[in-house]
JSON list of C-alpha atoms in Angstrom, two decimals:
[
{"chain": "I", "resi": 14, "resn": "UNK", "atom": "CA", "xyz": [-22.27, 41.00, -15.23]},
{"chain": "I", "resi": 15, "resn": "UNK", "atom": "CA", "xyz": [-25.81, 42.13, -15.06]},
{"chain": "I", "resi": 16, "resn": "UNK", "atom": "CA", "xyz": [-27.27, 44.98, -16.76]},
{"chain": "I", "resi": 17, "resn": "UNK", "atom": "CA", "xyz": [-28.52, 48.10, -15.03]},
{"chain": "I", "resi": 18, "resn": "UNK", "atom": "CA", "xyz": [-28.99, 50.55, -17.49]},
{"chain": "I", "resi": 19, "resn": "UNK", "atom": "CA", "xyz": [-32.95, 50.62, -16.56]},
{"chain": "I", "resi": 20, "resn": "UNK", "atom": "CA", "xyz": [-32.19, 52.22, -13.37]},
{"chain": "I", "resi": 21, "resn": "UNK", "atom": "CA", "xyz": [-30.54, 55.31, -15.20]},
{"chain": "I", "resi": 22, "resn": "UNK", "atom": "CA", "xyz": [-33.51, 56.36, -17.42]},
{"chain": "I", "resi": 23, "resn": "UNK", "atom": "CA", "xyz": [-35.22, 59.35, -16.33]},
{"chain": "I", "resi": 24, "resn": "UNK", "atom": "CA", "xyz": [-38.83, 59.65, -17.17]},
{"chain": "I", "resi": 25, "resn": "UNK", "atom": "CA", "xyz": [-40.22, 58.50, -20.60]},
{"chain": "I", "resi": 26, "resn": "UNK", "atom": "CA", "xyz": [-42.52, 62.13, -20.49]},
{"chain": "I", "resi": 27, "resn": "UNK", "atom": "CA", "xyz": [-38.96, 63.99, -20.58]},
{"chain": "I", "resi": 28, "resn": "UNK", "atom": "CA", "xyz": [-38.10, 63.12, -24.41]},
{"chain": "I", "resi": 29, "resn": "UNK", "atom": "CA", "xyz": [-41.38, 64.20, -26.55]},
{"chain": "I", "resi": 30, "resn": "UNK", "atom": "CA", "xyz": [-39.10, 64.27, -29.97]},
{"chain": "I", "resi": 31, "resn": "UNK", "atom": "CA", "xyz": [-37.02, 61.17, -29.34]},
{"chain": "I", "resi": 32, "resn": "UNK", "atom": "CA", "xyz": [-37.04, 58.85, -32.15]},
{"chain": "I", "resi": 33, "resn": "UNK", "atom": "CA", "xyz": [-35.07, 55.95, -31.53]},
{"chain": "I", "resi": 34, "resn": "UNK", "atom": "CA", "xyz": [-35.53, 53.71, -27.86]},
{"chain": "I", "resi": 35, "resn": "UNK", "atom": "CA", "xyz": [-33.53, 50.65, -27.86]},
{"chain": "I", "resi": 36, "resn": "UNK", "atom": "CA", "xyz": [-33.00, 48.59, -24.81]},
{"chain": "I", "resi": 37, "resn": "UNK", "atom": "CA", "xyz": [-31.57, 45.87, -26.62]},
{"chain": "I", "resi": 38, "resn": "UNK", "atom": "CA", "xyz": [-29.58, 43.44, -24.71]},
{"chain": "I", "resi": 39, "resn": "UNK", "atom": "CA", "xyz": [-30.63, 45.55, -20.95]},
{"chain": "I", "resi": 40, "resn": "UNK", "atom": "CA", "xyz": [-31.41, 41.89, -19.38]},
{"chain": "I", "resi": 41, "resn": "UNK", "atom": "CA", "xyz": [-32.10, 43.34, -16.60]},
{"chain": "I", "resi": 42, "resn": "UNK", "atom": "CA", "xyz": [-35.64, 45.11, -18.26]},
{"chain": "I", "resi": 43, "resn": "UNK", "atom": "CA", "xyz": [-38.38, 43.57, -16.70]},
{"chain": "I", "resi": 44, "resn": "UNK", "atom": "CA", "xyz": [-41.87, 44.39, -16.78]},
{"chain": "I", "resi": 45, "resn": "UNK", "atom": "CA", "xyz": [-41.27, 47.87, -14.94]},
{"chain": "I", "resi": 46, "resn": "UNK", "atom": "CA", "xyz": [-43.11, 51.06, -15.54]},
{"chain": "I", "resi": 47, "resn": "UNK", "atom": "CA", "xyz": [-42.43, 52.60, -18.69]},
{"chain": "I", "resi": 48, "resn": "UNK", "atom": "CA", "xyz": [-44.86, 55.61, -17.51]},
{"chain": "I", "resi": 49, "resn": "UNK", "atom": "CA", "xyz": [-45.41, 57.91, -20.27]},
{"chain": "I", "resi": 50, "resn": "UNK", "atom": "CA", "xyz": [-44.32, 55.79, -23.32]},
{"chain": "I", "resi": 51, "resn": "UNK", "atom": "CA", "xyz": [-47.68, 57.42, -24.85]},
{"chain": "I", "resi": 52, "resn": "UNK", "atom": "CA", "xyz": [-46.04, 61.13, -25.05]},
{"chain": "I", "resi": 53, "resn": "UNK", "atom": "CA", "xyz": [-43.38, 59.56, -27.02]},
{"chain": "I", "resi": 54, "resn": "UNK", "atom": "CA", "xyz": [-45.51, 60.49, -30.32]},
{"chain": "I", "resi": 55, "resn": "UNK", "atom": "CA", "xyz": [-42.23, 61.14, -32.68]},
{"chain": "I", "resi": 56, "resn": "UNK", "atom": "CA", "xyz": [-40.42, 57.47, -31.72]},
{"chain": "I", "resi": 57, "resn": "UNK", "atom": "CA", "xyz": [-39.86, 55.26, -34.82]},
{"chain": "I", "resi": 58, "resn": "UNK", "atom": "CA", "xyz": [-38.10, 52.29, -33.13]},
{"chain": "I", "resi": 59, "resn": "UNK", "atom": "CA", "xyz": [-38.63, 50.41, -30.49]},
{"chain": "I", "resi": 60, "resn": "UNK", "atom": "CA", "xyz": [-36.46, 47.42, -29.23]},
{"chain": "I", "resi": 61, "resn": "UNK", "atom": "CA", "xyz": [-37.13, 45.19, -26.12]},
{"chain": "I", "resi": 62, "resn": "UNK", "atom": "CA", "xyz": [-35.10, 42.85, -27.82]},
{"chain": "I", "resi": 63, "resn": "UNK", "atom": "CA", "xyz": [-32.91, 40.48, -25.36]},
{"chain": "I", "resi": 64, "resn": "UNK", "atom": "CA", "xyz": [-34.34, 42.17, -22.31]},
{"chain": "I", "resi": 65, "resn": "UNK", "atom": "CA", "xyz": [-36.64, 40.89, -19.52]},
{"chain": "I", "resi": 66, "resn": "UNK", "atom": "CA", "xyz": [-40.02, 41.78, -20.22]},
{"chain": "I", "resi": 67, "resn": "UNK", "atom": "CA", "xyz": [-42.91, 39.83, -20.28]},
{"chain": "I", "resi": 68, "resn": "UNK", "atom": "CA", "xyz": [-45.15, 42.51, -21.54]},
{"chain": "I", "resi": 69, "resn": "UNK", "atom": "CA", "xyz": [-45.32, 45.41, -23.64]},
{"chain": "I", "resi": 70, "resn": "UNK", "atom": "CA", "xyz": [-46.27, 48.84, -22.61]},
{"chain": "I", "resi": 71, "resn": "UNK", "atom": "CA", "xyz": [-49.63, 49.68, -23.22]},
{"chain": "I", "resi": 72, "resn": "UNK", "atom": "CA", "xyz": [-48.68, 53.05, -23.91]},
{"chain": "I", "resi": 73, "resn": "UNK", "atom": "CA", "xyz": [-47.50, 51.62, -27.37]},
{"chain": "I", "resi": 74, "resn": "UNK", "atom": "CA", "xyz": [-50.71, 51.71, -28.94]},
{"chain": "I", "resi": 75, "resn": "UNK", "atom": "CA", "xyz": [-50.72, 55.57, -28.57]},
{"chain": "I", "resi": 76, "resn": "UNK", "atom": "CA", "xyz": [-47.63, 55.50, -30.96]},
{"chain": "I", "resi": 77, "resn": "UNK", "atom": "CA", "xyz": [-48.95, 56.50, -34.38]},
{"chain": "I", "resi": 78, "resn": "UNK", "atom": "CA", "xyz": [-45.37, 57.34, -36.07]},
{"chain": "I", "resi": 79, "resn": "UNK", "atom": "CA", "xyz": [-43.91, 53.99, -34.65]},
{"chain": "I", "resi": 80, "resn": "UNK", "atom": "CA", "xyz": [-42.57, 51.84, -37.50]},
{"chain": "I", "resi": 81, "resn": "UNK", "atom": "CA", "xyz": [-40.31, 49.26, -36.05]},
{"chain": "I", "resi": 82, "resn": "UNK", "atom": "CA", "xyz": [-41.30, 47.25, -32.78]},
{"chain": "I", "resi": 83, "resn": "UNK", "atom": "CA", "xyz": [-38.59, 44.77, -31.99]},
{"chain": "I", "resi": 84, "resn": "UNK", "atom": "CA", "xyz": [-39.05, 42.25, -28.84]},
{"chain": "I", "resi": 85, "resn": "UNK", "atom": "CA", "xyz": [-37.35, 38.92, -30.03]},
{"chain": "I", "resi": 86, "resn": "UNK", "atom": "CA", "xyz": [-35.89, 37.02, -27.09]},
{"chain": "I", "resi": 87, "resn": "UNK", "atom": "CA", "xyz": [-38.26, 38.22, -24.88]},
{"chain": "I", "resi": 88, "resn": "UNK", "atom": "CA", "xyz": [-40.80, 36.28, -22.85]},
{"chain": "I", "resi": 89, "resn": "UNK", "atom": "CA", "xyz": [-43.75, 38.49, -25.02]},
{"chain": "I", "resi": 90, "resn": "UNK", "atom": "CA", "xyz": [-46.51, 36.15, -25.87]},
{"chain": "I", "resi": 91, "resn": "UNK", "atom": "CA", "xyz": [-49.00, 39.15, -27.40]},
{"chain": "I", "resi": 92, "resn": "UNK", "atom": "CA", "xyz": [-49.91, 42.50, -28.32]},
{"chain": "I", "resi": 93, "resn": "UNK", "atom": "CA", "xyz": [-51.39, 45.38, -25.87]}
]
């Protein structure tokens, strides 16, 4: 059964003091627009893991408090 969780998340912008994001296992993740990942400046974890990306967001590098950045099984080949 294929994953749509992706198609339930509201804007990134929404969730300034979230600290956790894991779409781990959300196969259905592909390289869609993860529009204001930068104003996520409290996240500590990230996790692409097992989804469908190709690419990380760029907005990643704007993460200063990120301390865990997960994308195993993905098809990731570098860093923004």
């Amino acid at each position: 059964m294929p994953s749509c969780c992706i198609t339930h998340l509201p804007s990134l912008d929404r969730f300034e003091a979230l600290r956790v994001l894991d779409f781990e296992g959300c196969v259905d993740l592909k390289d869609c627009d993860m529009k204001g990942m930068d104003k996520l400046f409290q996240l500590k974890y990230l996790s692409f893991r097992g989804t469908g990306i190709s690419k990380l967001p760029a907005g990643i590098v704007m993460l200063g408090n990120l301390e865990t950045l997960e994308f195993m099984n993905t098809d990731v080949e570098e860093l923004p």
